[in-house]
Coordinates of C-alpha atoms and ligand atoms in Angstrom, one line a residue:
M1 CA -227.4 -22.7 -44.6
T2 CA -226.9 -25.5 -42.4
V3 CA -223.6 -25.9 -40.7
S4 CA -222.1 -29.1 -39.7
L5 CA -220.4 -29.5 -36.1
P6 CA -218.3 -32.7 -35.8
D7 CA -219.9 -35.3 -33.6
A8 CA -223.3 -33.6 -33.9
P9 CA -226.4 -33.9 -36.0
W10 CA -226.9 -31.3 -38.3
W11 CA -230.1 -30.1 -36.9
A12 CA -228.3 -29.1 -33.6
S13 CA -227.3 -26.0 -35.2
A14 CA -230.1 -25.4 -37.5
V15 CA -233.3 -23.2 -37.1
V16 CA -236.6 -24.0 -38.4
Y17 CA -239.3 -21.7 -39.7
Q18 CA -242.9 -22.5 -39.7
V19 CA -244.9 -21.4 -42.5
Y20 CA -249.0 -21.3 -42.0
P21 CA -249.7 -21.0 -45.8
R22 CA -253.1 -19.7 -45.4
S23 CA -251.6 -16.8 -43.6
F24 CA -248.2 -16.4 -45.4
A25 CA -248.6 -14.4 -48.8
D26 CA -251.5 -14.6 -51.2
S27 CA -250.3 -14.5 -55.0
D28 CA -253.6 -14.6 -56.5
G29 CA -255.9 -12.1 -54.7
D30 CA -258.2 -14.7 -53.3
G31 CA -257.5 -13.6 -49.9
I32 CA -255.7 -16.8 -48.8
G33 CA -251.9 -17.5 -48.9
D34 CA -250.3 -20.1 -51.5
L35 CA -247.4 -21.6 -52.7
R36 CA -246.4 -19.0 -55.1
G37 CA -246.8 -16.5 -52.2
I38 CA -244.3 -18.4 -50.2
A39 CA -242.1 -18.7 -53.3
S40 CA -242.3 -15.0 -53.6
K41 CA -240.9 -14.3 -50.0
L42 CA -238.0 -16.7 -49.8
D43 CA -235.8 -13.8 -49.7
H44 CA -237.0 -12.7 -46.6
L45 CA -236.4 -16.1 -45.3
E46 CA -232.9 -16.5 -46.7
L47 CA -231.8 -13.1 -45.2
L48 CA -233.1 -14.2 -41.8
G49 CA -231.1 -17.1 -42.1
V50 CA -233.2 -20.2 -41.2
D51 CA -232.2 -23.4 -42.4
V52 CA -235.4 -25.5 -42.7
I53 CA -239.0 -24.4 -43.4
W54 CA -242.1 -26.4 -41.8
L55 CA -244.9 -26.3 -44.1
S56 CA -248.2 -26.7 -42.4
P57 CA -250.7 -28.7 -44.7
V58 CA -251.4 -27.7 -48.3
Y59 CA -252.9 -30.8 -49.2
P60 CA -256.4 -31.0 -50.7
S61 CA -258.7 -30.5 -47.8
P62 CA -262.3 -29.4 -47.1
Q63 CA -260.7 -26.8 -44.6
D64 CA -262.4 -27.9 -41.7
D65 CA -259.2 -27.6 -39.5
A66 CA -257.7 -25.2 -41.8
G67 CA -256.0 -28.1 -43.8
Y68 CA -255.4 -30.6 -40.9
D69 CA -258.2 -32.4 -42.7
I70 CA -256.8 -34.0 -45.4
S71 CA -258.7 -35.8 -48.4
D72 CA -255.8 -36.7 -50.6
Y73 CA -252.2 -37.0 -49.2
Q74 CA -250.4 -36.8 -52.4
G75 CA -251.8 -33.9 -53.9
I76 CA -251.9 -29.9 -53.4
D77 CA -255.3 -28.1 -52.7
P78 CA -256.1 -25.8 -55.5
T79 CA -256.4 -23.0 -53.1
F80 CA -252.6 -23.3 -52.4
G81 CA -251.8 -24.1 -56.2
T82 CA -250.4 -27.2 -58.0
L83 CA -247.9 -30.0 -57.6
D84 CA -245.9 -28.2 -60.1
D85 CA -245.8 -25.1 -57.9
F86 CA -244.8 -27.3 -55.1
D87 CA -241.9 -28.7 -57.1
A88 CA -240.7 -25.3 -58.2
L89 CA -240.9 -23.9 -54.4
L90 CA -239.1 -27.1 -53.3
A91 CA -236.4 -26.6 -56.0
D92 CA -236.0 -22.8 -55.1
V93 CA -235.8 -23.6 -51.4
H94 CA -233.0 -26.2 -52.2
A95 CA -231.2 -23.9 -54.5
R96 CA -231.0 -21.4 -51.6
G97 CA -229.4 -23.9 -49.3
M98 CA -232.3 -24.5 -47.2
K99 CA -234.8 -27.6 -46.5
L100 CA -238.4 -28.2 -46.8
V101 CA -240.2 -30.4 -44.1
M102 CA -243.8 -31.2 -44.6
D103 CA -246.7 -31.7 -42.1
L104 CA -247.6 -35.1 -41.6
V105 CA -251.3 -35.6 -40.4
V106 CA -251.8 -39.3 -40.2
N107 CA -253.6 -39.8 -36.9
H108 CA -256.8 -38.8 -38.8
T109 CA -257.9 -38.1 -42.4
S110 CA -260.8 -36.2 -43.7
D111 CA -264.2 -37.4 -43.7
E112 CA -264.1 -36.9 -47.3
H113 CA -260.7 -38.9 -48.1
P114 CA -261.6 -41.8 -50.4
W115 CA -260.4 -44.0 -47.7
F116 CA -263.1 -42.8 -45.3
V117 CA -265.8 -42.8 -47.8
E118 CA -265.3 -46.4 -48.8
S119 CA -264.9 -47.4 -44.9
R120 CA -268.0 -45.6 -44.2
S121 CA -270.1 -47.2 -47.2
S122 CA -270.9 -50.6 -45.3
Q123 CA -269.9 -52.6 -42.5
D124 CA -268.2 -55.3 -44.6
H125 CA -266.1 -53.2 -46.8
P126 CA -262.6 -54.3 -46.7
K127 CA -261.6 -50.6 -45.6
R128 CA -264.1 -50.7 -42.8
D129 CA -261.5 -51.5 -40.3
W130 CA -259.1 -48.6 -41.6
Y131 CA -260.9 -46.4 -39.1
W132 CA -262.4 -46.8 -35.4
W133 CA -266.0 -47.9 -35.9
R134 CA -267.9 -49.2 -32.9
P135 CA -271.5 -50.2 -32.0
A136 CA -273.5 -48.3 -29.5
R137 CA -272.8 -48.9 -25.8
E138 CA -274.3 -52.1 -24.8
G139 CA -277.9 -52.1 -24.1
M140 CA -278.4 -48.8 -25.6
E141 CA -279.8 -47.7 -28.9
A142 CA -277.3 -46.0 -31.4
G143 CA -277.9 -42.3 -31.5
Q144 CA -279.4 -42.2 -28.0
P145 CA -277.7 -39.6 -25.6
G146 CA -275.2 -41.3 -24.0
A147 CA -275.0 -44.4 -26.2
E148 CA -271.6 -43.5 -27.5
P149 CA -269.0 -46.4 -27.2
T150 CA -266.9 -44.3 -24.6
N151 CA -267.8 -41.1 -22.7
W152 CA -264.5 -39.2 -24.3
G153 CA -264.9 -35.7 -25.3
S154 CA -263.3 -34.4 -28.6
A155 CA -260.5 -31.6 -28.4
F156 CA -263.1 -29.6 -30.6
S157 CA -266.0 -29.8 -28.2
G158 CA -268.9 -32.4 -28.0
S159 CA -268.5 -36.4 -28.0
A160 CA -265.2 -38.0 -29.8
W161 CA -267.7 -40.1 -31.4
Q162 CA -270.0 -39.6 -34.1
H163 CA -273.0 -41.6 -35.0
D164 CA -273.4 -42.2 -38.6
E165 CA -276.7 -42.9 -40.2
V166 CA -275.3 -45.0 -43.0
T167 CA -274.6 -48.1 -41.0
G168 CA -275.8 -47.2 -37.4
E169 CA -272.4 -47.3 -35.9
Y170 CA -270.4 -44.7 -34.4
Y171 CA -266.9 -43.5 -35.7
L172 CA -264.2 -42.1 -33.6
H173 CA -262.8 -38.5 -33.9
L174 CA -260.4 -37.2 -31.4
F175 CA -260.7 -33.7 -33.2
S176 CA -263.6 -32.5 -35.4
R177 CA -266.5 -34.6 -36.9
K178 CA -264.7 -34.4 -40.1
Q179 CA -261.5 -35.9 -38.7
P180 CA -262.0 -39.5 -38.2
D181 CA -259.1 -41.3 -36.6
L182 CA -257.3 -43.9 -38.5
N183 CA -256.9 -47.4 -37.2
W184 CA -253.2 -47.9 -36.8
E185 CA -253.7 -51.3 -35.4
N186 CA -254.6 -52.4 -39.2
P187 CA -251.2 -53.0 -40.9
E188 CA -252.6 -52.2 -44.1
V189 CA -253.3 -48.6 -42.9
R190 CA -249.8 -48.3 -41.7
E191 CA -248.3 -49.6 -45.3
A192 CA -250.3 -47.2 -47.2
L193 CA -249.2 -44.2 -45.0
Y194 CA -245.6 -45.3 -45.3
A195 CA -246.0 -45.5 -49.1
M196 CA -247.2 -41.7 -49.0
M197 CA -244.4 -40.8 -47.1
R198 CA -241.8 -42.3 -49.2
W199 CA -243.6 -40.7 -52.1
W200 CA -242.8 -37.5 -50.9
L201 CA -239.2 -38.1 -49.8
D202 CA -238.7 -39.4 -53.2
R203 CA -240.1 -36.0 -54.4
G204 CA -237.3 -34.4 -52.5
V205 CA -238.9 -33.2 -49.4
D206 CA -236.6 -33.0 -46.3
G207 CA -238.7 -34.9 -43.7
F208 CA -241.9 -34.4 -41.6
R209 CA -243.3 -32.6 -38.7
M210 CA -245.6 -35.5 -37.4
D211 CA -249.2 -34.0 -36.1
V212 CA -250.4 -35.5 -32.8
I213 CA -248.1 -38.4 -33.8
N214 CA -248.5 -39.8 -30.1
F215 CA -252.2 -40.1 -30.4
I216 CA -252.0 -42.9 -33.1
S217 CA -251.8 -45.9 -30.4
K218 CA -255.0 -46.4 -28.5
D219 CA -255.4 -48.4 -25.4
M220 CA -257.8 -51.1 -27.1
A221 CA -258.8 -54.3 -25.0
A222 CA -258.5 -57.6 -26.5
D223 CA -262.1 -57.6 -27.2
G224 CA -261.7 -54.2 -29.3
S225 CA -263.3 -52.2 -26.7
L226 CA -261.9 -48.7 -25.4
P227 CA -262.1 -47.7 -21.8
D228 CA -264.2 -44.8 -20.6
G229 CA -262.1 -41.7 -19.3
D230 CA -262.4 -40.1 -15.7
V231 CA -265.2 -37.0 -15.9
P232 CA -263.8 -33.9 -14.2
D233 CA -266.0 -32.0 -11.9
G234 CA -268.7 -30.3 -13.6
G235 CA -267.2 -31.8 -16.9
L236 CA -269.5 -32.8 -19.9
F237 CA -267.5 -35.7 -21.2
G238 CA -264.8 -38.0 -19.8
N239 CA -261.0 -37.4 -20.4
G240 CA -260.0 -40.0 -23.1
R241 CA -256.2 -38.7 -23.0
P242 CA -254.6 -41.6 -20.9
H243 CA -256.2 -43.9 -23.2
F244 CA -254.5 -42.5 -26.3
T245 CA -251.3 -40.4 -25.4
C246 CA -248.3 -42.4 -26.1
G247 CA -250.6 -45.6 -26.0
P248 CA -249.2 -49.3 -25.9
R249 CA -247.9 -49.8 -29.5
I250 CA -246.5 -46.3 -29.9
H251 CA -242.9 -47.0 -30.1
E252 CA -243.4 -50.2 -32.0
F253 CA -245.3 -48.1 -34.9
L254 CA -242.7 -45.3 -35.0
Q255 CA -239.8 -47.8 -35.3
E256 CA -241.6 -49.5 -37.9
M257 CA -242.4 -46.3 -39.6
H258 CA -238.5 -45.6 -39.4
R259 CA -237.7 -49.0 -40.7
E260 CA -240.0 -48.8 -43.6
V261 CA -239.6 -44.9 -44.7
F262 CA -236.3 -43.5 -43.4
A263 CA -234.0 -46.2 -43.0
G264 CA -231.1 -46.1 -45.8
R265 CA -232.0 -42.7 -47.0
R266 CA -229.8 -39.9 -47.7
S267 CA -228.7 -38.2 -44.3
G268 CA -229.8 -34.4 -43.7
L269 CA -233.4 -35.5 -43.1
L270 CA -235.6 -34.3 -40.2
T271 CA -238.4 -35.8 -38.2
V272 CA -240.4 -34.0 -35.3
G273 CA -243.2 -35.6 -33.5
E274 CA -245.8 -33.2 -32.1
M275 CA -246.8 -34.8 -28.7
P276 CA -249.1 -33.2 -26.5
G277 CA -249.0 -34.7 -23.0
V278 CA -245.4 -36.2 -23.5
T279 CA -243.1 -36.4 -20.6
V280 CA -239.3 -36.2 -20.3
D281 CA -239.1 -40.0 -19.7
D282 CA -241.1 -40.8 -23.0
A283 CA -239.2 -38.1 -24.9
I284 CA -235.7 -39.6 -23.8
L285 CA -237.2 -43.1 -25.6
F286 CA -238.8 -41.1 -28.5
T287 CA -235.5 -39.3 -29.3
D288 CA -232.9 -41.5 -28.3
P289 CA -231.0 -42.1 -31.6
A290 CA -230.2 -45.6 -30.8
R291 CA -233.9 -46.5 -31.0
A292 CA -234.4 -45.0 -34.5
E293 CA -238.0 -43.2 -34.0
V294 CA -237.7 -39.3 -34.3
D295 CA -235.3 -36.8 -34.2
M296 CA -236.9 -34.5 -31.6
V297 CA -240.4 -34.1 -30.2
F298 CA -242.7 -31.2 -29.6
Q299 CA -243.6 -31.0 -26.1
F300 CA -246.5 -28.8 -24.3
E301 CA -245.4 -28.4 -21.0
H302 CA -243.9 -24.9 -21.0
V303 CA -247.0 -23.5 -22.8
E304 CA -249.4 -25.3 -20.6
L305 CA -248.0 -23.6 -17.3
D306 CA -250.6 -20.5 -17.5
H307 CA -253.6 -22.9 -17.9
G308 CA -255.9 -23.4 -15.2
A309 CA -258.9 -25.9 -15.6
D310 CA -258.1 -25.9 -19.3
K311 CA -256.7 -23.5 -22.0
W312 CA -259.5 -21.1 -21.9
D313 CA -258.7 -20.6 -18.1
V314 CA -255.6 -18.5 -18.1
R315 CA -253.4 -17.7 -15.2
P316 CA -250.4 -15.6 -14.9
L317 CA -247.3 -17.6 -15.5
R318 CA -244.9 -17.9 -12.6
L319 CA -241.3 -17.5 -14.2
T320 CA -240.3 -20.2 -11.5
D321 CA -242.4 -22.8 -13.1
L322 CA -241.1 -22.1 -16.4
K323 CA -237.6 -22.5 -15.3
K324 CA -238.5 -25.8 -13.5
S325 CA -240.1 -26.8 -16.6
F326 CA -237.4 -25.9 -19.0
G327 CA -234.7 -27.0 -16.7
R328 CA -236.3 -30.5 -16.4
W329 CA -236.2 -30.9 -19.9
Q330 CA -232.8 -29.7 -20.6
L331 CA -231.5 -32.0 -17.9
G332 CA -233.6 -34.8 -19.0
L333 CA -232.4 -34.8 -22.5
A334 CA -228.9 -33.7 -22.1
D335 CA -227.2 -37.0 -22.7
V336 CA -229.7 -39.1 -24.7
G337 CA -232.4 -37.2 -27.0
W338 CA -232.7 -34.1 -28.1
N339 CA -235.1 -30.9 -27.3
S340 CA -237.1 -28.8 -29.7
L341 CA -237.7 -25.2 -28.5
Y342 CA -240.7 -23.2 -29.4
W343 CA -242.9 -20.4 -28.3
D344 CA -245.2 -19.8 -31.0
N345 CA -247.0 -21.9 -33.6
H346 CA -250.3 -21.9 -35.5
D347 CA -252.2 -23.1 -32.3
A348 CA -250.6 -21.2 -29.5
P349 CA -251.2 -17.3 -29.0
R350 CA -248.4 -15.3 -29.6
A351 CA -245.7 -15.3 -26.9
V352 CA -245.2 -11.6 -27.0
S353 CA -248.6 -10.9 -26.1
R354 CA -248.8 -13.8 -23.7
F355 CA -245.4 -13.7 -21.7
G356 CA -244.1 -10.3 -22.8
D357 CA -245.7 -6.9 -23.3
D358 CA -246.9 -6.1 -26.7
G359 CA -247.3 -2.4 -25.7
E360 CA -244.6 -0.3 -24.9
F361 CA -241.9 -2.9 -24.7
R362 CA -243.0 -5.1 -27.6
E363 CA -239.7 -5.0 -29.4
R364 CA -237.8 -5.4 -26.2
S365 CA -239.9 -8.2 -24.6
A366 CA -240.3 -10.2 -28.3
T367 CA -236.2 -10.3 -28.3
M368 CA -235.8 -10.9 -24.8
L369 CA -238.1 -14.1 -25.2
A370 CA -236.2 -15.0 -28.3
T371 CA -233.1 -14.8 -26.5
V372 CA -234.0 -17.0 -24.0
L373 CA -235.5 -19.5 -25.8
H374 CA -232.8 -19.9 -28.7
L375 CA -230.0 -20.1 -26.4
H376 CA -231.4 -23.4 -24.6
R377 CA -230.0 -26.7 -26.0
G378 CA -232.4 -27.6 -28.8
T379 CA -233.5 -26.8 -32.1
P380 CA -235.6 -23.7 -32.0
Y381 CA -238.6 -23.1 -34.2
V382 CA -239.8 -19.7 -35.2
Y383 CA -243.3 -19.0 -36.4
Q384 CA -244.2 -17.0 -39.2
G385 CA -244.3 -13.2 -37.7
E386 CA -242.7 -14.0 -34.6
E387 CA -239.4 -12.7 -36.3
L388 CA -241.2 -9.4 -36.6
G389 CA -242.6 -9.5 -33.1
M390 CA -246.1 -9.4 -34.5
T391 CA -248.9 -9.6 -31.9
G392 CA -252.0 -11.5 -30.9
A393 CA -255.0 -10.4 -32.7
H394 CA -257.0 -8.9 -29.8
F395 CA -260.3 -9.7 -32.0
E396 CA -263.5 -8.1 -30.4
R397 CA -266.3 -10.0 -31.8
I398 CA -267.0 -13.7 -32.6
D399 CA -267.6 -13.1 -36.2
Q400 CA -263.9 -12.1 -36.3
Y401 CA -262.9 -15.6 -35.4
R402 CA -262.5 -18.6 -38.1
D403 CA -260.9 -21.2 -36.0
I404 CA -263.0 -24.3 -35.3
E405 CA -261.7 -25.0 -31.8
S406 CA -262.6 -21.3 -30.9
L407 CA -266.1 -21.3 -32.6
N408 CA -267.0 -24.6 -31.2
H409 CA -265.9 -23.7 -27.6
F410 CA -267.7 -20.7 -27.8
A411 CA -270.8 -22.2 -28.7
E412 CA -270.9 -25.3 -26.5
A413 CA -270.1 -23.0 -23.5
L414 CA -273.1 -20.5 -24.2
E415 CA -275.3 -23.6 -25.0
H416 CA -274.7 -25.0 -21.5
G417 CA -274.8 -21.7 -19.9
R418 CA -271.0 -22.3 -18.5
A419 CA -270.1 -18.6 -19.2
T420 CA -271.2 -15.4 -20.2
E421 CA -270.6 -14.1 -23.9
E422 CA -268.2 -11.4 -22.5
S423 CA -266.1 -13.9 -20.3
L424 CA -265.7 -16.1 -23.4
L425 CA -264.6 -13.4 -25.7
E426 CA -262.0 -12.5 -23.3
A427 CA -261.0 -16.2 -22.6
L428 CA -260.9 -16.2 -27.1
R429 CA -258.8 -12.9 -26.8
A430 CA -255.9 -14.8 -24.4
S431 CA -256.0 -18.2 -25.9
S432 CA -257.6 -18.6 -29.3
R433 CA -255.5 -20.1 -32.1
D434 CA -256.7 -17.5 -34.4
N435 CA -254.3 -14.9 -32.4
S436 CA -251.3 -16.4 -34.3
R437 CA -253.3 -16.9 -37.6
T438 CA -253.8 -13.5 -38.8
P439 CA -251.8 -12.8 -41.8
V440 CA -248.1 -11.9 -42.1
Q441 CA -247.7 -8.2 -41.8
W442 CA -245.1 -7.7 -45.1
D443 CA -245.5 -3.8 -45.6
A444 CA -247.7 -0.7 -44.9
T445 CA -249.7 -1.0 -47.9
E446 CA -253.3 -2.1 -47.7
N447 CA -253.8 -5.4 -46.0
A448 CA -250.2 -5.3 -45.1
G449 CA -249.2 -6.4 -48.3
F450 CA -250.7 -10.1 -47.7
T451 CA -253.3 -10.0 -50.5
T452 CA -254.9 -7.6 -53.1
G453 CA -258.2 -9.3 -52.2
E454 CA -260.4 -9.8 -49.3
P455 CA -258.2 -11.6 -46.3
W456 CA -259.8 -14.8 -45.1
I457 CA -259.1 -13.4 -41.4
A458 CA -258.8 -10.0 -40.4
V459 CA -255.2 -8.4 -40.7
N460 CA -254.0 -7.0 -37.4
P461 CA -254.7 -3.3 -37.6
N462 CA -251.1 -2.6 -36.2
Y463 CA -249.4 -3.6 -39.6
P464 CA -248.5 0.1 -40.3
E465 CA -246.0 0.0 -37.3
I466 CA -245.0 -3.7 -37.6
N467 CA -244.0 -4.9 -40.8
A468 CA -241.1 -6.7 -42.7
A469 CA -240.5 -4.0 -45.0
E470 CA -239.7 -1.4 -42.2
Q471 CA -237.8 -4.0 -40.4
H472 CA -235.8 -5.2 -43.3
D473 CA -234.2 -1.3 -43.4
N474 CA -234.0 -1.0 -39.6
P475 CA -230.6 -2.7 -38.1
S476 CA -232.4 -2.6 -34.3
S477 CA -235.3 -4.3 -35.5
V478 CA -236.8 -7.5 -34.2
F479 CA -236.1 -9.1 -37.6
H480 CA -232.4 -8.2 -37.3
F481 CA -232.4 -9.3 -33.6
Y482 CA -233.5 -12.7 -34.8
R483 CA -231.2 -12.8 -37.7
S484 CA -228.2 -12.0 -34.8
L485 CA -229.5 -15.1 -32.9
I486 CA -229.6 -17.6 -36.1
T487 CA -226.0 -16.1 -36.8
L488 CA -224.8 -16.8 -33.4
R489 CA -226.2 -20.3 -33.3
H490 CA -224.6 -21.2 -36.6
A491 CA -221.0 -19.6 -35.7
E492 CA -220.8 -20.4 -31.7
P493 CA -220.8 -24.3 -30.9
A494 CA -221.3 -23.5 -27.4
V495 CA -225.2 -22.4 -28.4
A496 CA -225.9 -25.8 -30.3
L497 CA -223.6 -28.3 -28.0
G498 CA -223.2 -26.7 -24.6
D499 CA -224.2 -28.2 -21.4
F500 CA -226.9 -26.3 -19.5
T501 CA -227.0 -24.8 -16.0
M502 CA -229.9 -23.1 -14.5
L503 CA -228.9 -19.9 -12.3
M504 CA -231.1 -18.0 -10.0
P505 CA -234.0 -20.7 -10.1
D506 CA -235.9 -19.2 -7.4
D507 CA -236.0 -15.4 -8.9
E508 CA -239.5 -14.7 -10.2
A509 CA -238.1 -12.1 -12.8
V510 CA -234.8 -13.0 -13.9
Y511 CA -234.2 -15.7 -16.2
A512 CA -230.4 -16.6 -16.0
F513 CA -228.6 -19.7 -17.1
L514 CA -225.0 -20.8 -18.3
R515 CA -223.9 -23.0 -21.4
R516 CA -220.6 -24.6 -21.6
H517 CA -218.7 -26.1 -24.4
G518 CA -215.2 -26.8 -24.2
Q519 CA -213.5 -23.7 -22.9
T520 CA -216.4 -21.5 -24.1
E521 CA -219.0 -20.4 -21.5
L522 CA -221.8 -18.3 -22.4
L523 CA -224.0 -16.5 -19.8
V524 CA -227.7 -15.7 -20.9
L525 CA -229.7 -13.2 -19.0
G526 CA -233.5 -12.4 -19.4
N527 CA -235.6 -9.8 -17.5
F528 CA -239.3 -11.0 -17.5
S529 CA -240.6 -7.9 -15.9
P530 CA -241.1 -4.3 -16.4
E531 CA -238.9 -3.3 -13.7
P532 CA -235.1 -2.9 -13.4
R533 CA -233.6 -6.2 -11.9
P534 CA -230.2 -7.0 -10.4
V535 CA -228.4 -10.0 -11.6
L536 CA -227.8 -12.2 -8.4
I537 CA -225.2 -14.9 -9.7
S538 CA -222.6 -16.1 -7.3
D539 CA -219.6 -15.3 -9.2
T540 CA -220.1 -12.1 -11.1
A541 CA -216.4 -11.4 -10.8
A542 CA -215.7 -14.3 -13.3
W543 CA -217.5 -12.2 -16.1
T544 CA -215.1 -9.5 -15.7
G545 CA -214.1 -8.4 -19.3
A546 CA -216.6 -10.8 -20.7
Q547 CA -217.5 -10.3 -24.2
L548 CA -221.1 -8.8 -24.6
V549 CA -222.2 -11.1 -27.7
L550 CA -225.9 -10.1 -27.7
C551 CA -228.3 -7.4 -26.0
N552 CA -231.6 -6.1 -27.1
I553 CA -231.1 -2.7 -25.8
D554 CA -228.5 -1.4 -28.0
S555 CA -228.8 -4.3 -30.4
G556 CA -225.8 -5.3 -32.4
A557 CA -223.3 -3.6 -30.1
V558 CA -220.5 -5.7 -28.9
T559 CA -218.7 -4.0 -26.0
D560 CA -216.4 -5.0 -23.3
D561 CA -218.3 -4.7 -20.1
S562 CA -216.3 -5.2 -16.9
S563 CA -219.4 -6.1 -14.4
L564 CA -222.9 -7.3 -14.7
P565 CA -225.0 -4.0 -14.2
E566 CA -228.6 -4.5 -13.4
L567 CA -231.0 -5.7 -16.2
Q568 CA -233.4 -3.0 -17.8
P569 CA -236.9 -3.8 -18.1
W570 CA -237.5 -6.8 -20.5
E571 CA -233.6 -6.8 -21.1
A572 CA -231.8 -9.6 -22.6
R573 CA -227.9 -10.1 -22.6
V574 CA -225.5 -12.9 -23.8
Y575 CA -221.9 -13.0 -22.5
R576 CA -219.2 -15.1 -23.5
R577 CA -215.9 -15.9 -21.9
Q578 CA -213.0 -18.3 -22.3
V579 CA -212.6 -20.8 -19.3
G580 CA -209.7 -22.7 -17.9
Ligands
GLC1 C1 -252.4 -30.4 -34.4 C2 -252.4 -29.4 -35.2 C3 -253.6 -28.5 -35.0 C4 -254.9 -29.4 -35.4 C5 -254.7 -30.8 -34.4 C6 -255.3 -31.9 -35.4 O1 -252.4 -30.1 -33.0 O2 -251.1 -28.6 -34.9 O3 -253.6 -27.2 -35.8 O4 -256.0 -28.9 -35.2 O5 -253.5 -31.5 -34.6 O6 -255.0 -32.3 -36.6

């Protein structure tokens, strides 16, 4: 149920829940989640109290990148159901007072999308220019090693260019070979995409989560060429990112999209742009309401702090780096713009296994991470299973993985002799996207109640202990703690709107901050360590008699405390007091 606060956008007090349909709930026993499966679990989401559901792609797709390769923007993949199933789901979501936001993947299509099939057919097809076709590098023969139009690597290993036998040219794909990039320079492409977006809004959906939307404007020279990227030490490819991240026309495109698709529509819609590499300064521009681009962005800084040379090279997270980063985003978007807040999603390994302790202190570290995140200023996103404290997959063998990024990286690194099988498996255990893609654990029956068939990816064997059915009945579960956090956001304007002040910035174990709105002040404390830690803030006395509104040790207890005792391992606390 959405709550409105005066003078604030509705999404300031909202919480979004991401459903990754393949792994959510399977209604027909084919081992893959589907729309009817989602419909059958709405009670769970309603009980949790979330306001918005973001649905990862359910469109027809060859599933090369688990649905992020779309071959028809205006349909439903038979694996997931039908348009009628979709309409029924949407109606039920609305009837329960929630909203539904679709994933919008328009940086690229599938190579099986009719637009690309036509574009590929000949050099003079009217849709040729809908994608990035380029001849071989000057003086080189198409198909020769190094003849690619630029030296860019794809996000999923290999070159970002695919030589196409049909016409002898190359097409650009920043992701897999089966995800050719659309050419947003061409106004017909933009018009076709806007028409498709209007069609979904007319159908009743409440907005879009826009996949890698800051990659749509490429750094193209007047002659149509694209620049090479710098090759990192020992790298196989050049880094194209600076040449397509927040490119020269990005703001123009998003403003045009806003005018063509959203302007004049009903209120209550949500747009969030997924933007790898976005900076605070860019984000202010993207989310300034006066510029009419998007409501908020997903930035990546905090989930890349533990990366070394790349995402496969994992380093321990320094809490002071996390505070610096979050602190900068909180400050940067304090007056203009808005933050989105997340730990987990279908691309990120689960935070409880990554930044917490998924063994002895699983529940406590999961709820501490949730408290710290949800109490920042911004709109929090919960990824399916996060509300249960589900853990990473911890797969042992390569044949357990399904994700194209992980499989390609493994194959490429082995082929070039860059790492041993053992070290690669270790890197995948830490960083693979499949860590968060194992099926939602509904109950203790076979396959965690996810499917009656063979699941498309293994269920985590810890489902007999970690599952929704057990947690629904357990008031001190991770699930009920998430409910309390969501209830608190709905009820307490200081959570949605309060100013943010970081405390103890140099402490490597305790995350502490204040939120202040009117006469209300909140103190948020989280212990990121397995040791007891003191709370070292300057005016402890001010918190004498403050109300303890949330604590993850005796969940739900609200007591009057007269001091700030040291924090237990992975403990989180939220206090409230009235000031002035
Ligand atoms: C986004 C999606 C990811 C996908 C990629 C290409 O980052 O979240 O899952 O692989 O874009 O569409």
